[in-house]
Tab-separated table of C-alpha atoms in Angstrom:
chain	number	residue	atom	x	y	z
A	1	UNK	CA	38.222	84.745	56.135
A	2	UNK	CA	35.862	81.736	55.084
A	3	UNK	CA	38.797	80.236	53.334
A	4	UNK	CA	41.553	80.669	56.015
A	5	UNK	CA	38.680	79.204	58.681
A	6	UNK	CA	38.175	76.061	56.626
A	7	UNK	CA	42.125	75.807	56.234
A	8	UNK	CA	42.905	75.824	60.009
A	9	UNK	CA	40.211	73.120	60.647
A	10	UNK	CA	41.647	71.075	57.723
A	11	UNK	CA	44.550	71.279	59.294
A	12	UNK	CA	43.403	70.357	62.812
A	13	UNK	CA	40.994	67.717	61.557
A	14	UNK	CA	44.497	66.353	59.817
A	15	UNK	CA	46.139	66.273	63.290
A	16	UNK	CA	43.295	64.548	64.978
A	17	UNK	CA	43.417	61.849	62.871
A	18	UNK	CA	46.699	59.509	63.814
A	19	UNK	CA	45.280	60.101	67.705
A	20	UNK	CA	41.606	58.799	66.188
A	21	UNK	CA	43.432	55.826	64.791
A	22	UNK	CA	45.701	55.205	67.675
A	23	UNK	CA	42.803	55.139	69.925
A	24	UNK	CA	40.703	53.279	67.632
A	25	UNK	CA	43.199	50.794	68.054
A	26	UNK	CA	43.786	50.705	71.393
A	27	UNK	CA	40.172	50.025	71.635
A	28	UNK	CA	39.931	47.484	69.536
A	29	UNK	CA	38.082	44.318	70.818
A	30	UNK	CA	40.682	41.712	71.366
A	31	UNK	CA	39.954	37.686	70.330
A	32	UNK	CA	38.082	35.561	72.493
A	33	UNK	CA	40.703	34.169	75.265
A	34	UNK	CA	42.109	31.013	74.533
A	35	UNK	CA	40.023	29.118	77.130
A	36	UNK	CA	36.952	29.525	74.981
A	37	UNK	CA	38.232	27.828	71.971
A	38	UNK	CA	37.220	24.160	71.921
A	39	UNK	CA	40.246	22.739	70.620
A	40	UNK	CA	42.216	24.207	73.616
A	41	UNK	CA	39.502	22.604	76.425
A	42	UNK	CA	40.184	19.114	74.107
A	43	UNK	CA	44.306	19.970	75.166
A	44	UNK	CA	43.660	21.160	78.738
A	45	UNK	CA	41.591	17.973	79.263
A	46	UNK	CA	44.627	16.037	77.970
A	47	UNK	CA	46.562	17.414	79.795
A	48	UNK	CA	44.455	16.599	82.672
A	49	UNK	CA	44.548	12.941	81.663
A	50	UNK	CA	48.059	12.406	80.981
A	51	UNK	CA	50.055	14.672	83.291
A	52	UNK	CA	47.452	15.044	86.109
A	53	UNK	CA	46.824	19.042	85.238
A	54	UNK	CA	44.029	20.916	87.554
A	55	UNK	CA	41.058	21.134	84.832
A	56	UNK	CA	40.161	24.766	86.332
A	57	UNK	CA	43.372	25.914	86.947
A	58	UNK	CA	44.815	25.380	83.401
A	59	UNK	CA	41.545	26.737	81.893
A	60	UNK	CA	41.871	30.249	84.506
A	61	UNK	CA	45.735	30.598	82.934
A	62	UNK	CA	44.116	30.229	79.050
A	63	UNK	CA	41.691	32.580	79.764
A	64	UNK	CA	44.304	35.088	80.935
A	65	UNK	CA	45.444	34.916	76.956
A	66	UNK	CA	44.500	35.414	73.537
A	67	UNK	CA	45.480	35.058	69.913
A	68	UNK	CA	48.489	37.171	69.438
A	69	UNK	CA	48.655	39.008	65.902
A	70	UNK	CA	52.213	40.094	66.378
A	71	UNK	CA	53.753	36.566	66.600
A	72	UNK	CA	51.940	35.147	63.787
A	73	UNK	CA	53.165	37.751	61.739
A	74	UNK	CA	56.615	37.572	63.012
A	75	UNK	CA	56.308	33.733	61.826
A	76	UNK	CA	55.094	34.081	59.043
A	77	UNK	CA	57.802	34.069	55.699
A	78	UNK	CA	58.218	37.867	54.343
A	79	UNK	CA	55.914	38.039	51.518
A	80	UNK	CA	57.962	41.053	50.242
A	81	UNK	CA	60.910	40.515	48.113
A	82	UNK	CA	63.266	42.780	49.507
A	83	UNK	CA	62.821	41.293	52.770
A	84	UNK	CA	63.088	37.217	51.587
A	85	UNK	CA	66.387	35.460	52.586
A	86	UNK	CA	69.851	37.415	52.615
A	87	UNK	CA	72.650	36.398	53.581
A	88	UNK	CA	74.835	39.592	53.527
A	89	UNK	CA	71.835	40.808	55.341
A	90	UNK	CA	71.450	38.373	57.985
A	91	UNK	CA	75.185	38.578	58.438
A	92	UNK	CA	75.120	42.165	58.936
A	93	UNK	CA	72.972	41.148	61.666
A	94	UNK	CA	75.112	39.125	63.776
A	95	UNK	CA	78.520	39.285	62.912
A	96	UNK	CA	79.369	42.965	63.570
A	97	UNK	CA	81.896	44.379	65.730
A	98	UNK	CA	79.131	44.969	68.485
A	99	UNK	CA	78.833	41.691	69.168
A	100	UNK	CA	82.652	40.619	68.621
A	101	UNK	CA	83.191	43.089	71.616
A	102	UNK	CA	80.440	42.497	73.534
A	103	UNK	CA	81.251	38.408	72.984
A	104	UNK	CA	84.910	38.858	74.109
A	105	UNK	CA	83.880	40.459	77.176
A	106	UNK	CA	81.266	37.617	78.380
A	107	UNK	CA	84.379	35.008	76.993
A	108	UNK	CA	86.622	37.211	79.127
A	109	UNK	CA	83.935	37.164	82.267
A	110	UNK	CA	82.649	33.754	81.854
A	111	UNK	CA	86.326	32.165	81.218
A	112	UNK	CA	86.330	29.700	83.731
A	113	UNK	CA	82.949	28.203	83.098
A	114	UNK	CA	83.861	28.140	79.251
A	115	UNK	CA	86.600	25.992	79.882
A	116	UNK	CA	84.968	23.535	81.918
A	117	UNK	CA	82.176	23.404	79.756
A	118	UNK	CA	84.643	22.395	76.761
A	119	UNK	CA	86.362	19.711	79.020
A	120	UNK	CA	83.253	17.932	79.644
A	121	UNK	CA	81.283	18.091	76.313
A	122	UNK	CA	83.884	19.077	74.020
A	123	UNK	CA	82.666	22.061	72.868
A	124	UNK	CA	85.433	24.916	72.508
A	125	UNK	CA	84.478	28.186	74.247
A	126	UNK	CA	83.617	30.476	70.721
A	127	UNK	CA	81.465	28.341	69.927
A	128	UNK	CA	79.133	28.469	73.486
A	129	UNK	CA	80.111	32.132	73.412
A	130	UNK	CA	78.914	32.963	69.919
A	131	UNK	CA	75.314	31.162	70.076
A	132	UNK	CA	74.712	33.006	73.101
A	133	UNK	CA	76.120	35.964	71.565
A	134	UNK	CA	73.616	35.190	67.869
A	135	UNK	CA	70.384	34.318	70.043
A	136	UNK	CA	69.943	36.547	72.809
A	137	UNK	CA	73.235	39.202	72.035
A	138	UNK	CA	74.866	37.815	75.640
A	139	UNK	CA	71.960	37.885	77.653
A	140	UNK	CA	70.304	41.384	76.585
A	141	UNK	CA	67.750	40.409	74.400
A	142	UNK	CA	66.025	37.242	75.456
A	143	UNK	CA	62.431	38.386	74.232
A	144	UNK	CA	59.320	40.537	76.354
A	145	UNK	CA	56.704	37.869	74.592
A	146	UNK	CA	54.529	35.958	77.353
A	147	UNK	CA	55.535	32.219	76.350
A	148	UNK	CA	52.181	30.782	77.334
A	149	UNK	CA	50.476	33.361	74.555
A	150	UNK	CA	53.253	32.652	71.984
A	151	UNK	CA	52.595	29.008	72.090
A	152	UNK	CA	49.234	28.856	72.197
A	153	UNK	CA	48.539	30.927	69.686
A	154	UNK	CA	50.977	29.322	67.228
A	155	UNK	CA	49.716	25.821	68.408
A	156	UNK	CA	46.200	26.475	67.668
A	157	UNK	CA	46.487	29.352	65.128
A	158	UNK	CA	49.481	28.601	62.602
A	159	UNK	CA	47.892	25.539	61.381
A	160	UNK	CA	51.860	24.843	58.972
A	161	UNK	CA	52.882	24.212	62.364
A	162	UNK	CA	50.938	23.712	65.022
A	163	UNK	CA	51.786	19.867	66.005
A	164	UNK	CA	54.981	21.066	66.640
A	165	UNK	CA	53.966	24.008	68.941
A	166	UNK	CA	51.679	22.086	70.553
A	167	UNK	CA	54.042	19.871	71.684
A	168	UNK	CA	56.026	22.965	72.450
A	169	UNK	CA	53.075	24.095	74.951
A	170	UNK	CA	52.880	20.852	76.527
A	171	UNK	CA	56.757	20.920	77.197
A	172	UNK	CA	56.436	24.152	78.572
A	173	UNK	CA	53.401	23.442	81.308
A	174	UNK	CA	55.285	20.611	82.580
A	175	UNK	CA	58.512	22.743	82.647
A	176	UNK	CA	56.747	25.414	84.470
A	177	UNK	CA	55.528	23.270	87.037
A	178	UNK	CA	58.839	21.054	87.777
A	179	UNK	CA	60.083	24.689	87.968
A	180	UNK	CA	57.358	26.394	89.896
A	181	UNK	CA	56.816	28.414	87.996
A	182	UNK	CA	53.474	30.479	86.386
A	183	UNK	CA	54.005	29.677	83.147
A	184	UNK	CA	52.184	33.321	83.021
A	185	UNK	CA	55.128	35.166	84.373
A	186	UNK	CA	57.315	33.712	81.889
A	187	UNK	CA	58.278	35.678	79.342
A	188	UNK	CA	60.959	34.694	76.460
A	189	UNK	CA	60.651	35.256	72.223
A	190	UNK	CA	57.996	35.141	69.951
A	191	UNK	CA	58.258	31.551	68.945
A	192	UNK	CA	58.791	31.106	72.283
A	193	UNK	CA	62.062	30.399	73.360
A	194	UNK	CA	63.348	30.664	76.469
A	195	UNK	CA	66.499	32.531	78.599
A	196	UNK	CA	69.813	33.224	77.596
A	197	UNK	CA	70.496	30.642	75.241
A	198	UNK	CA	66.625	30.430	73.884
A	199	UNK	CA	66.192	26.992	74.384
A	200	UNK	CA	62.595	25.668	73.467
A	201	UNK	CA	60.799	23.981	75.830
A	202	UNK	CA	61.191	20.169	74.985
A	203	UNK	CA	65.046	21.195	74.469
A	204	UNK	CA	65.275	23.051	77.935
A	205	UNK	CA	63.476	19.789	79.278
A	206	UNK	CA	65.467	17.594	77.419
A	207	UNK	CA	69.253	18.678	77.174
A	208	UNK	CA	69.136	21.638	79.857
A	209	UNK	CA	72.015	21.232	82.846
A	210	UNK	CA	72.777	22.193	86.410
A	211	UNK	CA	75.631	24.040	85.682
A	212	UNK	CA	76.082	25.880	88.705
A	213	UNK	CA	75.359	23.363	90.938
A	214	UNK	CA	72.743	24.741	93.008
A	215	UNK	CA	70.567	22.120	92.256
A	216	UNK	CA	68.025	23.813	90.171
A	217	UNK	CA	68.457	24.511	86.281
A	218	UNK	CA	67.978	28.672	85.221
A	219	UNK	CA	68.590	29.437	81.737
A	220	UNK	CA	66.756	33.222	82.391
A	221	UNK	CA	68.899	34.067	85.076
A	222	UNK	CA	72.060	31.609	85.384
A	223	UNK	CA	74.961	32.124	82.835
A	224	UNK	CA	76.843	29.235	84.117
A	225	UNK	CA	73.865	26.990	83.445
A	226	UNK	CA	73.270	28.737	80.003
A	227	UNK	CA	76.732	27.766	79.058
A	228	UNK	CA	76.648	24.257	80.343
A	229	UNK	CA	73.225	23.688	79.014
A	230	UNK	CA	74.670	25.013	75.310
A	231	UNK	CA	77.397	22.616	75.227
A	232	UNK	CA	75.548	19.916	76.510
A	233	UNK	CA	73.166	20.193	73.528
A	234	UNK	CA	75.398	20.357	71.181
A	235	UNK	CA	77.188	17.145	72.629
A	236	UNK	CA	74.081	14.897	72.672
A	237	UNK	CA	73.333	16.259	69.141
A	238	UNK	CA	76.834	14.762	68.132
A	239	UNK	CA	79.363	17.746	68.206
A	240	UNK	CA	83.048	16.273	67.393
A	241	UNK	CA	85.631	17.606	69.670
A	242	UNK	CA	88.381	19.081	67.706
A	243	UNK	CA	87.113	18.380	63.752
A	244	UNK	CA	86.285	21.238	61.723
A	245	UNK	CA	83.377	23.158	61.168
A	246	UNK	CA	83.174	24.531	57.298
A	247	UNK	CA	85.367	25.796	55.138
A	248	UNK	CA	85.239	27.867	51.824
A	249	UNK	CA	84.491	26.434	48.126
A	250	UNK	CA	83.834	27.067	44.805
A	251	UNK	CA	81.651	25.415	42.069
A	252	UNK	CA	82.005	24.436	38.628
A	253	UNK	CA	78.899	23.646	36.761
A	254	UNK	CA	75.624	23.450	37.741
A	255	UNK	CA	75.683	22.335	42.188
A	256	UNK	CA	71.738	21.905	42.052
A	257	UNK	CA	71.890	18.054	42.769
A	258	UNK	CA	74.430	18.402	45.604
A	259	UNK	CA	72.452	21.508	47.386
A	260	UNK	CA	69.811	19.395	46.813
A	261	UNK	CA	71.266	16.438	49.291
A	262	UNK	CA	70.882	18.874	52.168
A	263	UNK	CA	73.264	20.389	55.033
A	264	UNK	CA	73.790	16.727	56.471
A	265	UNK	CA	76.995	15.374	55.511
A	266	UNK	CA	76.537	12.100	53.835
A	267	UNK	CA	79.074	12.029	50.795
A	268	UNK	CA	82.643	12.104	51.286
A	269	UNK	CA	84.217	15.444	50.456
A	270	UNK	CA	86.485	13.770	47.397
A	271	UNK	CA	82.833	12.600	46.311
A	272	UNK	CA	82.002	16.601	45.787
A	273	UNK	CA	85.116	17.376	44.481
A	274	UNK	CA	84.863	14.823	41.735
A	275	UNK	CA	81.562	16.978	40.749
A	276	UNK	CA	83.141	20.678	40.349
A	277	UNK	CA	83.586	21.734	43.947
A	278	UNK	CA	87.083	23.248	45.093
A	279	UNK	CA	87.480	22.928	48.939
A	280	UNK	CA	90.251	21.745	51.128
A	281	UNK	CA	89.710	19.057	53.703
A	282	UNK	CA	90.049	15.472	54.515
A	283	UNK	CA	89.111	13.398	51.113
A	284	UNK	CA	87.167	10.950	53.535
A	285	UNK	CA	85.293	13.337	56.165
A	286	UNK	CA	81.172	13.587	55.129
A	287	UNK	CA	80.517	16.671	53.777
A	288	UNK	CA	77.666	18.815	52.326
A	289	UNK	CA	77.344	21.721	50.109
A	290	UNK	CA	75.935	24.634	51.539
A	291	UNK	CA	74.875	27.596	49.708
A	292	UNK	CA	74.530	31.282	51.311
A	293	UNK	CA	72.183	33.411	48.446
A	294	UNK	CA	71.669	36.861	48.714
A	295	UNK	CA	69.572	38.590	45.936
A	296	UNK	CA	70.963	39.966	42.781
A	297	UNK	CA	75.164	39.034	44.323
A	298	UNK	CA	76.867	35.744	43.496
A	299	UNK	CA	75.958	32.593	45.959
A	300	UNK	CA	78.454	31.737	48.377
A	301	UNK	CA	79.658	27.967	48.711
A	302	UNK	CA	81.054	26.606	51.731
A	303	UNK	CA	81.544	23.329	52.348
A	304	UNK	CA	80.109	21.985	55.683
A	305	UNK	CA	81.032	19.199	57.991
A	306	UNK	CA	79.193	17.257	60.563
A	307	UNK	CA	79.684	19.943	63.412
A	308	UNK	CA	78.282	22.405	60.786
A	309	UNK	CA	75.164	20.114	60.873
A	310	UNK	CA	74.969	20.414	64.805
A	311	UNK	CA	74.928	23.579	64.997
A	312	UNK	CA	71.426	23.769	62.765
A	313	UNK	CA	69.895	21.212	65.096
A	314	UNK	CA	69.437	24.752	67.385
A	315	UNK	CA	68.102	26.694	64.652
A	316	UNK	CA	67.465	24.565	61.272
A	317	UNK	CA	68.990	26.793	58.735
A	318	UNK	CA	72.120	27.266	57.594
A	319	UNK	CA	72.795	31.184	57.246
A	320	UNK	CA	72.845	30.815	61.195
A	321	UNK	CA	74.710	28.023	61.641
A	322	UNK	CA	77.087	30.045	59.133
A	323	UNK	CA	76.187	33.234	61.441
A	324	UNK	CA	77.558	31.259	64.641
A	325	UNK	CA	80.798	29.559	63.414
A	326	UNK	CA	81.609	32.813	61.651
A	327	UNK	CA	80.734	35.149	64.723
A	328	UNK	CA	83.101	32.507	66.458
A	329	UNK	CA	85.683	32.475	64.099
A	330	UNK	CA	85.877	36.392	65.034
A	331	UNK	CA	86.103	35.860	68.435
A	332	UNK	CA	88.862	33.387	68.582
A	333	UNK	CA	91.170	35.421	66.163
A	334	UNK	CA	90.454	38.738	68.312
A	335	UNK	CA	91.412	36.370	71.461
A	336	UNK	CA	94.871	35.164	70.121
């Protein structure tokens, strides 16, 4: 009897246990808010100075925020191996027949605005469609982060970073009030981006477009502005109307010192092919060498051109510049 007694309360002590933890955490004391942290009343009193910023009301909105522990580990690089950079992983990802369908439908919806976007900047519709498509999957995912919290806390707690994010946070206070806006209510991804098309704050401030003509620019709510906006960055960042994007290779021999030169096409492509790599193009256009590595399966090589390079200026890395143009690629076949 002893020994069945101390079995069931083994077994109940057992079940307690994830509901202690849970509400151990739930409990836990959160970080100081943000307004108590002297290098943030050092910001909010430059931002006083320079843009004119209410002392007391910037420093009521910090002190409605703290240190977020989710975004800088969702910063962060994966310290695990199986989770460092793949691309057949981050393919898998983004070019999948869930978002080929899903992008054909917004092409199909947002046809008209497509067009027009591509006669003004030059930017062909599968290419608008497919960033939307990679950052926010058309509009359903555009992040449940509070922006103000992101920034802050990876402006004054990421120290690898945190000139650019502060910048970031300054962009965004002087979006929210040409907007305004709360920059509380705002709520976007974890590095805080922004809408539809996740445009960071100095790019939304920067390159961001009327669209729909109704004199005010919405990238959370507005499609037509999302898609304007898109092309419109991609035009001031130099897109070429009509030139290709990438296109496959191989290598011969060791490619070190041309991945090396980074995405940015400098050399002619006959200048690569003269050093083992097989690709078909114009001898004369600039060109890089771009290499997709997955672990333990052979590197891909593609060769990328100067609209290749534009397309990492909104998002510096090639797997999703690869991600986009490939997710596009889909999208125009499936069209024709």
């Amino acid at each position: 009897m002893r020994k069945t007694f101390t079995t069931l309360l083994l077994v109940l002590l057992a079940g307690l246990m994830p509901l202690q933890s849970h509400a151990a955490k739930k409990n836990a004391p959160r970080t100081p808010p943000f307004s108590e942290a002297p290098e943030v009343r050092v910001f909010i009193l430059d931002m006083h100075e320079r843009h004119g910023f209410d002392v007391d009301h910037l420093t009521r909105q910090f002190g409605a925020i703290h240190s977020n522990a989710i975004v800088l580990r969702a910063i962060r690089p994966a310290a695990v191996p199986e989770m460092q950079r793949s691309w057949l992983r981050y393919r898998q990802r983004f070019v999948n027949e869930r978002r080929i369908s899903n992008g054909l439908r917004f092409w199909q919806e947002n046809g008209a605005e497509l067009a027009r976007a591509e006669a003004i900047y030059g930017v062909p519709p599968e290419i608008i469609t497919a960033i939307i498509g990679v950052e926010t999957e058309y509009g359903r995912n555009m992040g449940k982060f509070s922006v103000l919290e992101a920034l802050a806390t990876l402006a004054f707690d990421y120290p690898p970073r945190a000139e650019f994010f502060r910048n970031e946070l300054e962009q965004f206070l002087l979006m929210a009030r040409e907007n305004g806006v709360s920059p509380l209510e705002i709520k976007g991804s974890y590095a805080g981006a922004i809408g539809i098309p996740q445009f960071m704050p100095s790019s939304q401030r920067h390159y961001a477009v009327d669209f729909d003509g109704d004199d005010r620019i919405d990238l959370r709510q507005s499609t037509t502005d999302s898609i304007g906006s898109v092309a419109r960055f991609l035009n001031m960042h130099g897109w070429q109307a009509k030139a290709p994007i990438a296109v496959p290779a191989t290598v011969e021999g060791d490619p070190t010192a041309l991945i090396n030169a980074g995405i940015k096409p400098v050399l002619p492509l006959k200048d690569l092919l003269e050093h083992g790599v097989t690709a078909r193009g114009d001898d004369e256009r600039p060109a890089a060498l771009i290499d997709l590595v997955s672990p333990y399966q052979a590197t891909e090589y593609w060769i990328g051109f100067e609209n290749f390079y534009v397309i990492t200026r909104y998002n510096r890395s090639s797997f999703y510049a690869m991600s986009v143009f490939q997710l596009a690629e889909s999208l125009r076949k499936s069209k024709e």
